[in-house]
Short mmCIF file of C-alpha atoms in Angstrom, two decimals:
data_model
loop_
_atom_site.label_atom_id
_atom_site.label_comp_id
_atom_site.label_asym_id
_atom_site.label_seq_id
_atom_site.Cartn_x
_atom_site.Cartn_y
_atom_site.Cartn_z
CA MET A 54 15.46 16.06 0.66
CA PRO A 55 14.62 19.20 2.59
CA LYS A 56 16.28 19.90 5.85
CA THR A 57 12.95 20.00 7.67
CA PRO A 58 10.49 17.33 6.48
CA PRO A 59 7.29 18.94 5.17
CA ASP A 60 4.15 18.64 7.16
CA HIS A 61 1.51 16.42 5.63
CA ARG A 62 -1.46 14.44 6.74
CA PRO A 63 -1.13 10.68 7.12
CA ASP A 64 -3.68 9.99 4.40
CA ASP A 65 -1.32 11.69 1.94
CA ALA A 66 1.34 9.05 2.59
CA GLY A 67 2.74 7.51 -0.54
CA GLU A 68 1.65 10.46 -2.73
CA ALA A 69 5.21 10.99 -3.95
CA VAL A 70 5.52 7.29 -4.57
CA ARG A 71 2.34 7.27 -6.62
CA ARG A 72 3.74 10.06 -8.73
CA ARG A 73 6.91 8.07 -9.20
CA PRO A 74 5.71 4.43 -9.70
CA SER A 75 8.08 1.54 -9.11
CA PHE A 76 9.67 -0.45 -11.90
CA ALA A 77 7.20 -3.31 -11.70
CA ARG A 78 4.20 -0.94 -11.47
CA SER A 79 5.43 1.12 -14.43
CA PHE A 80 5.47 -1.94 -16.68
CA GLY A 81 2.06 -3.19 -15.65
CA VAL A 82 3.19 -6.46 -14.02
CA THR A 83 1.69 -5.85 -10.58
CA PRO A 84 -0.87 -8.63 -10.00
CA GLY A 85 -4.44 -7.39 -9.78
CA ALA A 86 -3.61 -3.74 -10.43
CA PRO A 87 -5.43 -1.99 -13.33
CA VAL A 88 -3.41 -0.89 -16.32
CA GLU A 89 -3.05 2.90 -16.48
CA ASN A 90 -1.43 3.58 -19.86
CA ARG A 91 -0.71 2.04 -23.26
CA ARG A 92 2.81 1.03 -22.37
CA GLN A 93 1.69 -1.01 -19.41
CA LEU A 94 -1.01 -2.65 -21.55
CA LEU A 95 1.49 -3.46 -24.30
CA VAL A 96 3.95 -4.98 -21.84
CA LYS A 97 1.21 -7.02 -20.14
CA LEU A 98 0.03 -8.35 -23.50
CA SER A 99 3.64 -9.23 -24.34
CA TRP A 100 3.93 -11.17 -21.08
CA MET A 101 0.72 -13.03 -21.86
CA SER A 102 1.92 -13.75 -25.37
CA LEU A 103 4.74 -15.87 -23.92
CA TRP A 104 2.11 -18.53 -23.23
CA MET A 105 1.33 -18.67 -26.91
CA ILE A 106 4.16 -21.17 -27.31
CA TYR A 107 1.57 -24.00 -27.12
CA LEU A 108 0.05 -22.66 -30.37
CA LEU A 109 3.02 -24.19 -32.16
CA TYR A 110 1.00 -27.39 -32.46
CA PRO A 111 -1.83 -25.92 -34.55
CA ILE A 112 0.63 -23.67 -36.42
CA GLY A 113 2.76 -26.70 -37.29
CA ASP A 114 -0.35 -28.53 -38.38
CA LEU A 115 -1.17 -25.71 -40.79
CA ALA A 116 2.40 -25.57 -42.05
CA GLY A 117 2.34 -29.26 -42.92
CA SER A 118 0.93 -30.91 -46.00
CA ARG A 119 -2.06 -32.65 -44.41
CA HIS A 120 -4.55 -29.97 -45.36
CA GLY A 121 -5.49 -28.22 -48.59
CA THR A 122 -5.39 -24.51 -49.26
CA ALA A 123 -8.99 -23.90 -48.21
CA ALA A 124 -8.50 -25.76 -44.90
CA LYS A 125 -5.27 -23.84 -44.19
CA VAL A 126 -6.96 -20.50 -44.83
CA ALA A 127 -9.93 -21.45 -42.63
CA GLY A 128 -7.59 -22.70 -39.93
CA GLY A 129 -5.48 -19.54 -40.09
CA VAL A 130 -8.53 -17.31 -39.76
CA ALA A 131 -9.85 -19.37 -36.85
CA LEU A 132 -6.45 -19.24 -35.07
CA VAL A 133 -6.18 -15.45 -35.52
CA LEU A 134 -9.77 -14.99 -34.24
CA PHE A 135 -9.07 -17.22 -31.27
CA LEU A 136 -5.92 -15.28 -30.37
CA ALA A 137 -7.77 -11.99 -30.76
CA CYS A 138 -10.45 -13.15 -28.34
CA TYR A 139 -7.80 -14.24 -25.83
CA LEU A 140 -5.84 -11.01 -25.93
CA SER A 141 -9.04 -8.96 -25.89
CA LEU A 142 -10.05 -10.63 -22.64
CA VAL A 143 -6.66 -9.83 -21.16
CA ALA A 144 -6.81 -6.20 -22.34
CA PHE A 145 -10.33 -5.44 -21.20
CA ARG A 146 -9.90 -7.10 -17.83
CA SER A 147 -6.58 -5.27 -17.31
CA THR A 148 -8.01 -1.84 -18.03
CA ARG A 149 -10.99 -2.29 -15.65
CA SER A 150 -10.28 -2.40 -11.94
CA ASP A 151 -13.40 -4.54 -11.24
CA GLY A 152 -12.72 -6.87 -14.22
CA ASN A 153 -16.43 -6.75 -15.24
CA TRP A 154 -17.18 -6.53 -18.93
CA ARG A 155 -20.27 -7.68 -20.78
CA GLY A 156 -18.23 -9.31 -23.53
CA ASN A 157 -16.38 -11.68 -21.17
CA HIS A 158 -18.78 -14.57 -21.59
CA VAL A 159 -19.26 -13.94 -25.30
CA MET A 160 -15.46 -14.13 -25.86
CA VAL A 161 -15.15 -17.33 -23.88
CA GLY A 162 -18.07 -18.93 -25.70
CA LEU A 163 -16.51 -17.98 -29.06
CA MET A 164 -13.17 -19.47 -27.96
CA LEU A 165 -14.87 -22.76 -26.97
CA ALA A 166 -16.72 -22.83 -30.31
CA LEU A 167 -13.51 -22.25 -32.27
CA ALA A 168 -11.65 -24.90 -30.28
CA THR A 169 -14.41 -27.46 -30.89
CA ALA A 170 -14.80 -26.64 -34.60
CA THR A 171 -11.08 -26.69 -35.39
CA SER A 172 -10.58 -29.93 -33.45
CA PHE A 173 -13.26 -31.65 -35.46
CA GLY A 174 -12.31 -30.09 -38.75
CA LEU A 175 -8.49 -30.05 -38.62
CA GLY A 176 -7.47 -32.77 -36.17
CA GLU A 177 -6.18 -33.47 -32.65
CA ALA A 178 -3.39 -30.82 -32.89
CA TRP A 179 -6.04 -28.16 -32.27
CA LEU A 180 -7.15 -29.66 -28.96
CA THR A 181 -4.59 -27.45 -27.21
CA LEU A 182 -6.98 -24.51 -27.73
CA PHE A 183 -9.15 -25.92 -24.92
CA THR A 184 -6.33 -25.19 -22.45
CA TYR A 185 -6.53 -21.45 -23.24
CA ALA A 186 -10.35 -21.58 -23.07
CA SER A 187 -10.18 -23.23 -19.65
CA VAL A 188 -7.81 -20.56 -18.33
CA CYS A 189 -10.17 -17.85 -19.54
CA VAL A 190 -13.14 -19.57 -17.89
CA GLY A 191 -11.19 -19.62 -14.60
CA ALA A 192 -10.45 -15.90 -14.95
CA VAL A 193 -13.94 -14.78 -16.01
CA LEU A 194 -16.22 -16.80 -13.72
CA PRO A 195 -16.57 -16.02 -10.00
CA PRO A 196 -14.62 -18.36 -7.66
CA LYS A 197 -17.78 -20.29 -6.68
CA ARG A 198 -18.63 -21.09 -10.30
CA GLY A 199 -15.04 -21.27 -11.57
CA LEU A 200 -14.37 -24.95 -10.69
CA PRO A 201 -17.66 -26.25 -12.14
CA GLY A 202 -17.07 -24.23 -15.33
CA ILE A 203 -13.50 -25.60 -15.62
CA ALA A 204 -14.81 -29.10 -15.10
CA LEU A 205 -17.34 -28.63 -17.91
CA VAL A 206 -14.63 -27.30 -20.27
CA THR A 207 -12.41 -30.25 -19.40
CA ALA A 208 -15.30 -32.70 -20.00
CA LEU A 209 -15.95 -31.04 -23.36
CA ALA A 210 -12.27 -31.32 -24.30
CA LEU A 211 -12.27 -34.99 -23.30
CA ALA A 212 -15.39 -35.71 -25.32
CA VAL A 213 -14.00 -33.97 -28.39
CA SER A 214 -10.66 -35.84 -28.00
CA LEU A 215 -12.41 -39.18 -27.92
CA LEU A 216 -14.56 -38.30 -30.94
CA VAL A 217 -11.53 -37.33 -33.05
CA HIS A 218 -9.78 -40.53 -31.93
CA ALA A 219 -6.87 -38.89 -30.17
CA ASP A 220 -4.25 -41.26 -28.79
CA ALA A 221 -3.54 -41.78 -25.10
CA THR A 222 -0.46 -39.49 -25.11
CA THR A 223 -2.46 -36.63 -26.53
CA LEU A 224 -5.27 -37.16 -24.05
CA VAL A 225 -2.85 -36.87 -21.09
CA SER A 226 -0.94 -33.89 -22.54
CA ILE A 227 -4.15 -31.98 -23.34
CA ILE A 228 -6.77 -32.88 -20.75
CA LEU A 229 -4.52 -32.62 -17.65
CA PRO A 230 -3.16 -29.11 -18.54
CA CYS A 231 -6.64 -28.03 -19.46
CA PHE A 232 -7.94 -28.76 -15.95
CA LEU A 233 -4.82 -27.73 -14.07
CA GLY A 234 -4.43 -24.42 -16.03
CA GLY A 235 -8.04 -23.40 -15.25
CA PHE A 236 -7.71 -24.49 -11.62
CA ALA A 237 -4.47 -22.43 -11.24
CA MET A 238 -6.20 -19.38 -12.73
CA THR A 239 -9.02 -19.74 -10.19
CA GLY A 240 -6.45 -19.72 -7.38
CA LEU A 241 -4.70 -16.72 -8.92
CA GLN A 242 -8.02 -14.83 -9.08
CA ARG A 243 -8.52 -15.53 -5.35
CA LEU A 244 -5.00 -14.29 -4.63
CA ILE A 245 -5.55 -11.13 -6.63
CA GLY A 246 -8.77 -10.46 -4.79
CA THR A 247 -7.01 -10.90 -1.45
CA MET A 248 -4.23 -8.56 -2.46
CA LYS A 249 -6.74 -5.95 -3.52
CA GLU A 250 -8.51 -6.25 -0.15
CA LEU A 251 -5.17 -5.86 1.64
CA ARG A 252 -4.34 -2.72 -0.33
CA GLU A 253 -7.74 -1.26 0.54
CA ALA A 254 -7.34 -2.21 4.20
CA ARG A 255 -3.94 -0.52 4.41
CA ALA A 256 -5.33 2.61 2.82
CA ALA A 257 -8.25 2.52 5.26
CA VAL A 258 -5.86 2.27 8.20
CA ALA A 259 -3.97 5.35 7.06
CA HIS A 260 -7.26 7.27 6.54
CA LEU A 261 -8.51 6.20 9.95
CA ALA A 262 -5.28 7.30 11.62
CA ALA A 263 -5.64 10.69 9.94
CA ALA A 264 -9.27 10.94 10.98
CA GLU A 265 -8.34 10.12 14.55
CA GLU A 266 -5.81 12.96 14.58
CA ARG A 267 -8.40 15.36 13.19
CA LEU A 268 -10.88 14.33 15.87
CA ARG A 269 -8.20 14.86 18.50
CA LEU A 270 -7.51 18.34 17.24
CA ALA A 271 -11.24 19.19 17.03
CA ARG A 272 -11.72 17.87 20.59
CA ASP A 273 -8.79 19.86 21.96
CA LEU A 274 -9.81 23.08 20.25
CA HIS A 275 -13.41 22.69 21.42
CA ASP A 276 -12.29 22.27 25.05
CA LEU A 277 -9.68 25.06 24.93
CA LEU A 278 -11.67 27.64 23.05
CA GLY A 279 -14.98 26.81 24.71
CA HIS A 280 -13.60 27.50 28.19
CA SER A 281 -11.54 30.52 27.17
CA LEU A 282 -14.20 32.26 25.11
CA SER A 283 -16.82 31.73 27.83
CA LEU A 284 -14.47 33.29 30.38
CA ILE A 285 -13.73 36.21 28.03
CA THR A 286 -17.47 36.77 27.46
CA ILE A 287 -18.23 36.80 31.19
CA LYS A 288 -15.40 39.15 32.04
CA SER A 289 -16.32 41.50 29.15
CA GLU A 290 -19.86 41.79 30.43
CA LEU A 291 -18.52 42.40 33.94
CA ALA A 292 -16.12 45.10 32.67
CA GLY A 293 -18.99 46.79 30.86
CA ARG A 294 -21.12 46.93 34.01
CA LEU A 295 -18.20 48.26 36.02
CA MET A 296 -17.58 51.00 33.49
CA ASP A 297 -21.29 52.00 33.70
CA GLN A 298 -20.84 52.32 37.43
CA ASP A 299 -17.69 54.50 36.97
CA ARG A 300 -15.56 51.89 38.67
CA GLN A 301 -12.63 52.40 36.31
CA GLU A 302 -9.95 50.56 38.31
CA ALA A 303 -12.06 47.42 38.64
CA ALA A 304 -12.96 47.58 34.95
CA ARG A 305 -9.26 47.89 34.03
CA ALA A 306 -8.53 44.82 36.15
CA GLN A 307 -11.18 42.83 34.26
CA VAL A 308 -9.74 43.99 30.92
CA ALA A 309 -6.27 42.89 32.04
CA ASP A 310 -7.72 39.51 32.93
CA ILE A 311 -9.33 39.31 29.45
CA GLU A 312 -5.96 40.07 27.86
CA ASN A 313 -4.24 37.33 29.92
CA VAL A 314 -6.94 34.78 29.06
CA ALA A 315 -6.67 35.67 25.36
CA ARG A 316 -2.88 35.30 25.41
CA GLN A 317 -3.10 31.97 27.20
CA SER A 318 -5.74 30.79 24.71
CA LEU A 319 -3.42 31.65 21.85
CA VAL A 320 -0.61 29.63 23.52
CA ASP A 321 -2.96 26.66 24.05
CA VAL A 322 -4.14 26.75 20.43
CA ARG A 323 -0.59 26.82 19.15
CA GLU A 324 0.32 23.86 21.35
CA ALA A 325 -2.71 21.95 20.17
CA VAL A 326 -1.89 22.64 16.52
CA GLY A 327 1.74 21.76 17.14
CA GLY A 328 0.64 18.46 18.67
CA TYR A 329 -1.53 17.85 15.62
CA ARG A 330 1.34 18.44 13.22
CA ARG A 331 3.78 16.44 15.30
CA PRO A 332 3.76 12.91 13.89
CA THR A 333 3.12 9.83 15.99
CA LEU A 334 4.57 6.36 15.59
CA PRO A 335 1.24 4.54 14.80
CA VAL A 336 0.32 7.14 12.16
CA GLU A 337 3.78 7.11 10.58
CA LEU A 338 3.87 3.33 10.62
CA ALA A 339 0.56 3.18 8.71
CA ALA A 340 1.87 5.80 6.27
CA ALA A 341 5.15 3.89 5.89
CA ARG A 342 3.29 0.69 5.11
CA THR A 343 1.31 2.43 2.36
CA ALA A 344 4.41 4.08 0.83
CA LEU A 345 6.52 0.89 0.93
CA THR A 346 3.69 -1.20 -0.51
CA ALA A 347 3.40 1.19 -3.43
CA ALA A 348 7.18 0.82 -3.97
CA GLN A 349 6.91 -2.99 -3.94
CA ILE A 350 8.84 -3.26 -0.66
CA ASP A 351 7.64 -5.52 2.21
CA LEU A 352 7.47 -3.98 5.66
CA HIS A 353 8.32 -6.11 8.70
CA ALA A 354 7.41 -4.06 11.74
CA ASP A 355 7.81 -4.87 15.39
CA PRO A 356 4.43 -4.56 17.28
CA ALA A 357 6.25 -2.43 19.87
CA VAL A 358 6.57 0.36 17.30
CA ALA A 359 2.81 1.02 17.43
CA ASP A 360 2.42 0.22 21.16
CA GLY A 361 5.38 2.37 22.33
CA LEU A 362 7.56 1.93 25.41
CA PRO A 363 6.99 2.89 29.05
CA GLY A 364 8.60 6.25 29.80
CA LEU A 365 8.54 7.47 26.18
CA GLY A 366 7.40 11.11 26.28
CA GLY A 367 5.51 13.05 23.66
CA GLU A 368 8.51 15.01 22.35
CA GLU A 369 10.62 11.89 22.17
CA THR A 370 7.84 10.01 20.38
CA GLY A 371 7.54 12.81 17.86
CA ALA A 372 11.32 12.70 17.21
CA LEU A 373 11.16 8.92 16.61
CA ALA A 374 8.16 9.39 14.29
CA TRP A 375 10.18 11.95 12.29
CA ALA A 376 13.00 9.40 12.14
CA LEU A 377 10.66 6.71 10.84
CA ARG A 378 9.28 9.06 8.18
CA GLU A 379 12.73 10.15 7.02
CA ALA A 380 14.10 6.59 6.97
CA VAL A 381 11.16 5.29 4.94
CA THR A 382 11.51 8.21 2.55
CA ASN A 383 15.16 7.29 2.03
CA VAL A 384 14.27 3.64 1.41
CA VAL A 385 11.65 4.57 -1.15
CA ARG A 386 13.78 7.11 -2.97
CA HIS A 387 17.29 5.69 -2.65
CA GLY A 388 16.92 2.06 -1.63
CA GLU A 389 17.82 0.55 -5.00
CA GLY A 390 17.30 -3.18 -5.04
CA ALA A 391 15.51 -3.18 -1.68
CA SER A 392 12.66 -5.69 -1.24
CA VAL A 393 12.30 -5.77 2.55
CA CYS A 394 12.32 -2.99 5.16
CA THR A 395 12.34 -3.83 8.87
CA VAL A 396 11.29 -1.51 11.70
CA ALA A 397 12.02 -2.38 15.32
CA LEU A 398 11.70 -0.47 18.63
CA ASP A 399 13.69 -1.51 21.69
CA GLU A 400 15.42 0.00 24.74
CA THR A 401 19.06 -0.01 25.83
CA TRP A 402 21.12 1.14 28.81
CA GLU A 403 24.08 3.43 28.32
CA GLY A 404 26.51 5.52 30.32
CA GLU A 405 25.60 5.74 34.02
CA GLY A 406 22.40 3.74 33.87
CA GLU A 407 20.59 5.97 31.38
CA ARG A 408 17.78 4.30 29.42
CA TYR A 409 17.32 5.03 25.71
CA ALA A 410 14.62 4.00 23.27
CA VAL A 411 16.14 2.77 19.98
CA LEU A 412 14.22 2.87 16.75
CA GLU A 413 15.96 0.88 14.02
CA ILE A 414 15.01 0.97 10.31
CA ALA A 415 16.95 -1.20 7.87
CA ASP A 416 16.56 -2.41 4.28
CA ASN A 417 18.25 -5.04 2.15
CA GLY A 418 19.09 -2.85 -0.84
CA HIS A 419 22.44 -1.88 -2.34
CA GLY A 420 23.21 0.69 0.39
CA PRO A 421 24.06 4.38 0.15
CA GLY A 422 27.29 3.80 -1.81
CA LYS A 423 29.82 6.63 -1.60
CA SER A 424 27.28 9.39 -1.22
CA GLY A 425 27.31 11.38 2.00
CA PRO A 426 24.36 12.14 4.28
CA GLY A 427 21.78 14.55 2.83
CA ASN A 428 19.95 17.47 4.39
CA GLY A 429 17.17 15.23 5.57
CA LEU A 430 19.47 13.20 7.83
CA SER A 431 21.14 16.36 9.10
CA GLY A 432 17.77 17.84 10.03
CA LEU A 433 16.76 14.59 11.69
CA GLU A 434 19.98 14.61 13.71
CA GLU A 435 19.13 18.12 14.91
CA ARG A 436 15.61 17.04 15.90
CA LEU A 437 16.96 14.17 17.96
CA ALA A 438 19.57 16.38 19.60
CA LEU A 439 16.80 18.73 20.80
CA VAL A 440 15.30 15.93 22.91
CA GLY A 441 18.71 14.61 24.10
CA GLY A 442 19.00 11.87 21.52
CA ARG A 443 21.30 11.01 18.70
CA LEU A 444 21.36 9.38 15.23
CA GLU A 445 23.43 6.47 13.92
CA THR A 446 23.57 5.45 10.26
CA GLY A 447 25.55 2.85 8.38
CA PRO A 448 25.34 -0.41 6.44
CA GLY A 449 22.89 -3.07 7.55
CA ALA A 450 23.47 -6.62 8.63
CA ARG A 451 26.35 -8.37 6.81
CA GLY A 452 27.20 -5.11 5.06
CA LYS A 453 24.02 -5.05 2.97
CA GLY A 454 21.51 -2.27 2.70
CA PHE A 455 21.24 0.80 4.89
CA ARG A 456 20.44 0.96 8.60
CA LEU A 457 19.25 4.00 10.59
CA ARG A 458 19.14 3.99 14.41
CA ALA A 459 17.51 6.82 16.36
CA PHE A 460 18.16 7.10 20.12
CA VAL A 461 15.96 9.14 22.51
CA PRO A 462 16.06 9.08 26.31
CA LEU A 463 13.38 7.31 28.29
CA ARG A 464 11.88 9.01 31.30
CA THR A 465 11.83 7.29 34.67
CA VAL A 466 8.41 5.78 35.36
CA SER A 467 7.58 5.98 39.03
CA VAL A 468 5.30 3.37 40.50
CA PRO A 469 3.59 4.34 43.80
CA ALA A 470 4.10 2.02 46.73
CA ALA A 471 1.19 -0.14 47.82
CA ASP A 472 0.94 1.49 51.20
CA SER A 473 0.89 5.01 49.75
CA VAL A 474 -2.11 4.45 47.54
CA PRO A 475 -5.17 6.03 49.17
CA GLU A 476 -8.15 3.83 49.75
#
């Protein structure tokens, strides 16, 4: 990590994480996320193939001696075609972020037709295909039409079971999973939709925070430069008229004023840009949430982090924001095994009644091990020292994970007396 963290806008948060996807994201197991490469698609299909264990019933029926050669060949072709439809649905829905594909309903209809035909032609062992068809109906149909569609598939499976004279045990073991499997898939689709909305909301928060900072910079520059340039224009015109009147000393005085105004404008612009580049706690908290979410780490943040504390100045807030950025970067890059990151802001009294704001960031990973502090922590310690603060690092609670605590002094907030307030 560099000694001085690089400047970046809040909407760029998590860019490094997106370039280095987490373990779960690399293997395509993140619920609701579109597949990005062939390896992720292959792994996802392999995960879905684990549910093919229920196909042992029709496979065992084909391996037995109940059917002739023609029936076995027809059954094998039907089973391969059914499996191809099932995996095709998984593949096409995984590679499309919206999940829409014109062949969805065609594939589901073909699966229902194959399940019905094989159950009538080969026996009750093939009724288990209705469970897969019900799951696909729950995945393809919208939530409002998912339950009616699953009910229709279950009713069809029940009717076919009665027509092929399936026993009571088979009815319970087939019809109940058929309905429950489709119902569970409907709930999973709702959960995936909610997770997608949450990801979009978090990204929108980060973009809004960045837009707010840009608006602040534009507003500050407009006020600063508008006043300064107007003053420079007026004094330049006055200096020109004085020179036409051969009043050289007065003209020189106006030129000196123009120089002072220009110098002060340059200082004001630098301060405005410096304030724009200086991070703030709400912006860094939104960026941290985006980065940690991309790394599959939950963020538990104290509301006081975004609200701040009374007496917390701008320079101190910027130092704490740098601490939050550096700590989250360490969690994302080096927090192996971490699943939760907590951020809290509180105040403490030390020494001779001095108040300090304490920002604490901790994770539940494996900890730093035997490695020493890097350049990033050294630079952060220097930043805190500039505002009269300090840095503490070490293992988290119960010796697990890594904890970073940043201390900055709080200014005294003076409250005017009631009798001193003018009417």
